[in-house]
Amino acid sequence: MKPVAHSLALAGWAGRYLWSGWAGAAGLFCFAAAWQAGHEFYGSFVLPSPLETLDAVAALMREPQFAEAAKATALRSLAGFALATGIGTTAGAIAGYSFAAMRLMRPIVTVILGVPPIAWIVLALIWFGSTGGSAVLTVVVAALPISFAGGLEGVATRDRALDAMARSFGAGMWTRFRTVTAPHLVSYLFPAWTTTAGTAWKVTVMAELLSNSGGIGGDLATARALFDIPRVMALIVVVVAFALFTEYALLHPLRDQLERWRSAGLPWGVKR
Amino acid sequence: MKLRLEGIGHAFLGRTVFEGLDLSLDPGEVVALIGPSGCGKTTVLQIAAGLIDPLRGRVRRAYQRHAVVFQEARLLPWMTARDNIAYGLRVAGARKKPRLGIAERRAREVGLHPNDLDKFPIELSGGMRQRAAVARALAIDPDVVFFDEPFTAVDVGLKRILQDLVIEAAAREHFSALFVTHDLSEAVRVAHRLVVLSGHQQGIVADRVIAGQPGQRSDRDIFEIVEAWSRDPAFTELFDGGRDT
């Protein structure tokens, strides 16, 4: 009885989630229409039409080297994402618990924020040369402050009354973190993480392009040198598709599962 | 003797709340702690429950487990009612299956419908949340239960029902309880003994045994006790709104 009810609830959620995709698709098609209008106004050389771009995407997909490049970019942005969220969230959470740590870390984060990303790329190029390391470092530096702020706010705004309740049952530090603070923290971390995921893709491609270290960014540099405009557009579309995929196929479903309690109180018509 | 507070004193930011306070709980005894607002009732309870350390004095405990029912339900919003009721057992390290079984039994005792157990706190009414909070406290089979004005926010009818629940549970399971309230008739209804805390840092100004047993006093008895005591000088502070601070 119980597993059946559970899988039914899951199926209901999946149906609602997929159905909400129509609204997103409508928005994207409006954008495509504006793109087509721009194409008709400026011509193929400046702005290839959506259809030409899709053709170029299809051609890209058939190239074996492209799969390699996409894999390299994906791994770099994933590594950058993991490091940025891992270090940022942990440091932010510690700062949220300890006033002294917050006083110490805040200026460091401000300094990191103050240095322009392009300067980090130059530094990373000197330190790592033309390897993936420079892209990863740039992602970490660009995205770390967001996770830090999320972790800090989340822990600092934890419900102390619930914490006292847990203590009254004799719950230790770790249990209280897991059952009281962490679920609250999640609602602060997800916006930070989705932003980080988007930043990770963009910054990886930028760093690859500038450091000439292969990947989709390297492809983009070559296409630009050859004035292969449809290919440039196709690569952009691919990166955007990757970013959309991470956000809507990985992060949002995870969030919905973790935060079921939040939507439970909404009246039926308001869900999504 | 289950619990004894000896010479307890506490201050917030240098402002003394109370000094030299002594209080004890016998096995199976429900003590109501009453006093005007701001006199430090909740602080006494928090010290007794080990949530804050007193500046002076000591707390002696001769029991295994205690539970606290707070003024607000304090359910974890991300857990279902069932998991919330089982929370104390989970903290104590009980396995999932037995602890959920106990949670269901306790939910029945406090009058929660089985269908409500899969709901999140946000989907429950205020009264149901408070019932769940009482069930969560009872679930760990406590030797001592601390009630911190638990039924202040519920309506009069429900208040009676919840008081009766506490009276029944205390009689059935023989736990001792410290019941903090600012409502004299609530105190007279649920407790064996009544302790009045002064609003002027004078500690305990009255300590009376209430005639009869909780649950067996009629509404008339309660009314008469409250009437008699409200003319008593020890209780004047309770009814005297103009407290000079």
mmCIF file of C-alpha atoms in Angstrom, chain A residues 2 160-162 164-172 175-176 178-181 183-184 258 260-262 264-266, chain B residues 49-52 66-68 70 72-79 82 87-88 90-91 118 120 122-123 136-137 140:
data_model
loop_
_atom_site.group_PDB
_atom_site.id
_atom_site.type_symbol
_atom_site.label_atom_id
_atom_site.label_comp_id
_atom_site.label_asym_id
_atom_site.label_seq_id
_atom_site.Cartn_x
_atom_site.Cartn_y
_atom_site.Cartn_z
ATOM 1 C CA LYS A 2 2.696 2.439 1.047
ATOM 2 C CA ARG A 160 16.870 28.775 17.357
ATOM 3 C CA ALA A 161 13.538 27.747 18.881
ATOM 4 C CA LEU A 162 13.652 24.470 16.924
ATOM 5 C CA ALA A 164 16.253 24.416 21.609
ATOM 6 C CA MET A 165 13.520 21.834 21.022
ATOM 7 C CA ALA A 166 16.108 19.400 19.633
ATOM 8 C CA ARG A 167 18.422 20.102 22.565
ATOM 9 C CA SER A 168 15.594 19.399 25.013
ATOM 10 C CA PHE A 169 15.571 15.830 23.629
ATOM 11 C CA GLY A 170 19.330 15.650 24.115
ATOM 12 C CA ALA A 171 20.235 15.901 20.424
ATOM 13 C CA GLY A 172 23.950 16.414 19.794
ATOM 14 C CA THR A 175 21.953 15.503 14.821
ATOM 15 C CA ARG A 176 20.803 19.077 15.268
ATOM 16 C CA ARG A 178 21.205 17.316 10.113
ATOM 17 C CA THR A 179 17.601 17.586 11.259
ATOM 18 C CA VAL A 180 17.188 21.273 12.142
ATOM 19 C CA THR A 181 19.765 23.428 10.348
ATOM 20 C CA PRO A 183 16.848 21.389 5.798
ATOM 21 C CA HIS A 184 16.565 25.118 6.433
ATOM 22 C CA LEU A 258 13.895 17.942 -0.799
ATOM 23 C CA ARG A 260 8.119 18.775 -0.649
ATOM 24 C CA TRP A 261 7.044 20.124 2.742
ATOM 25 C CA ARG A 262 7.048 23.665 1.390
ATOM 26 C CA ALA A 264 2.428 20.799 0.766
ATOM 27 C CA GLY A 265 0.751 23.823 2.338
ATOM 28 C CA LEU A 266 -0.106 25.560 -0.916
ATOM 29 C CA ALA B 49 15.125 21.329 31.638
ATOM 30 C CA GLY B 50 18.837 22.028 31.178
ATOM 31 C CA LEU B 51 18.299 24.380 28.241
ATOM 32 C CA ILE B 52 20.151 27.193 29.994
ATOM 33 C CA HIS B 66 12.616 14.397 30.259
ATOM 34 C CA ALA B 67 10.626 16.137 27.553
ATOM 35 C CA VAL B 68 9.526 19.728 27.012
ATOM 36 C CA PHE B 70 6.806 24.537 24.419
ATOM 37 C CA GLU B 72 4.529 27.030 20.295
ATOM 38 C CA ALA B 73 4.365 23.497 18.896
ATOM 39 C CA ARG B 74 7.923 23.710 17.506
ATOM 40 C CA LEU B 75 7.398 20.910 14.999
ATOM 41 C CA LEU B 76 10.022 20.551 12.296
ATOM 42 C CA PRO B 77 8.298 21.880 9.155
ATOM 43 C CA TRP B 78 10.158 19.466 6.863
ATOM 44 C CA MET B 79 8.998 16.321 8.646
ATOM 45 C CA ARG B 82 4.546 11.002 12.224
ATOM 46 C CA TYR B 87 11.714 12.785 16.704
ATOM 47 C CA GLY B 88 12.674 12.314 20.362
ATOM 48 C CA ARG B 90 15.078 9.126 16.746
ATOM 49 C CA VAL B 91 17.426 11.342 18.739
ATOM 50 C CA ASP B 118 1.424 11.815 6.755
ATOM 51 C CA PHE B 120 3.362 18.232 7.145
ATOM 52 C CA ILE B 122 1.880 23.440 7.640
ATOM 53 C CA GLU B 123 -1.193 21.366 6.705
ATOM 54 C CA ARG B 136 6.181 13.907 20.744
ATOM 55 C CA ALA B 137 6.922 14.603 24.417
ATOM 56 C CA ILE B 140 9.918 8.952 24.774
#
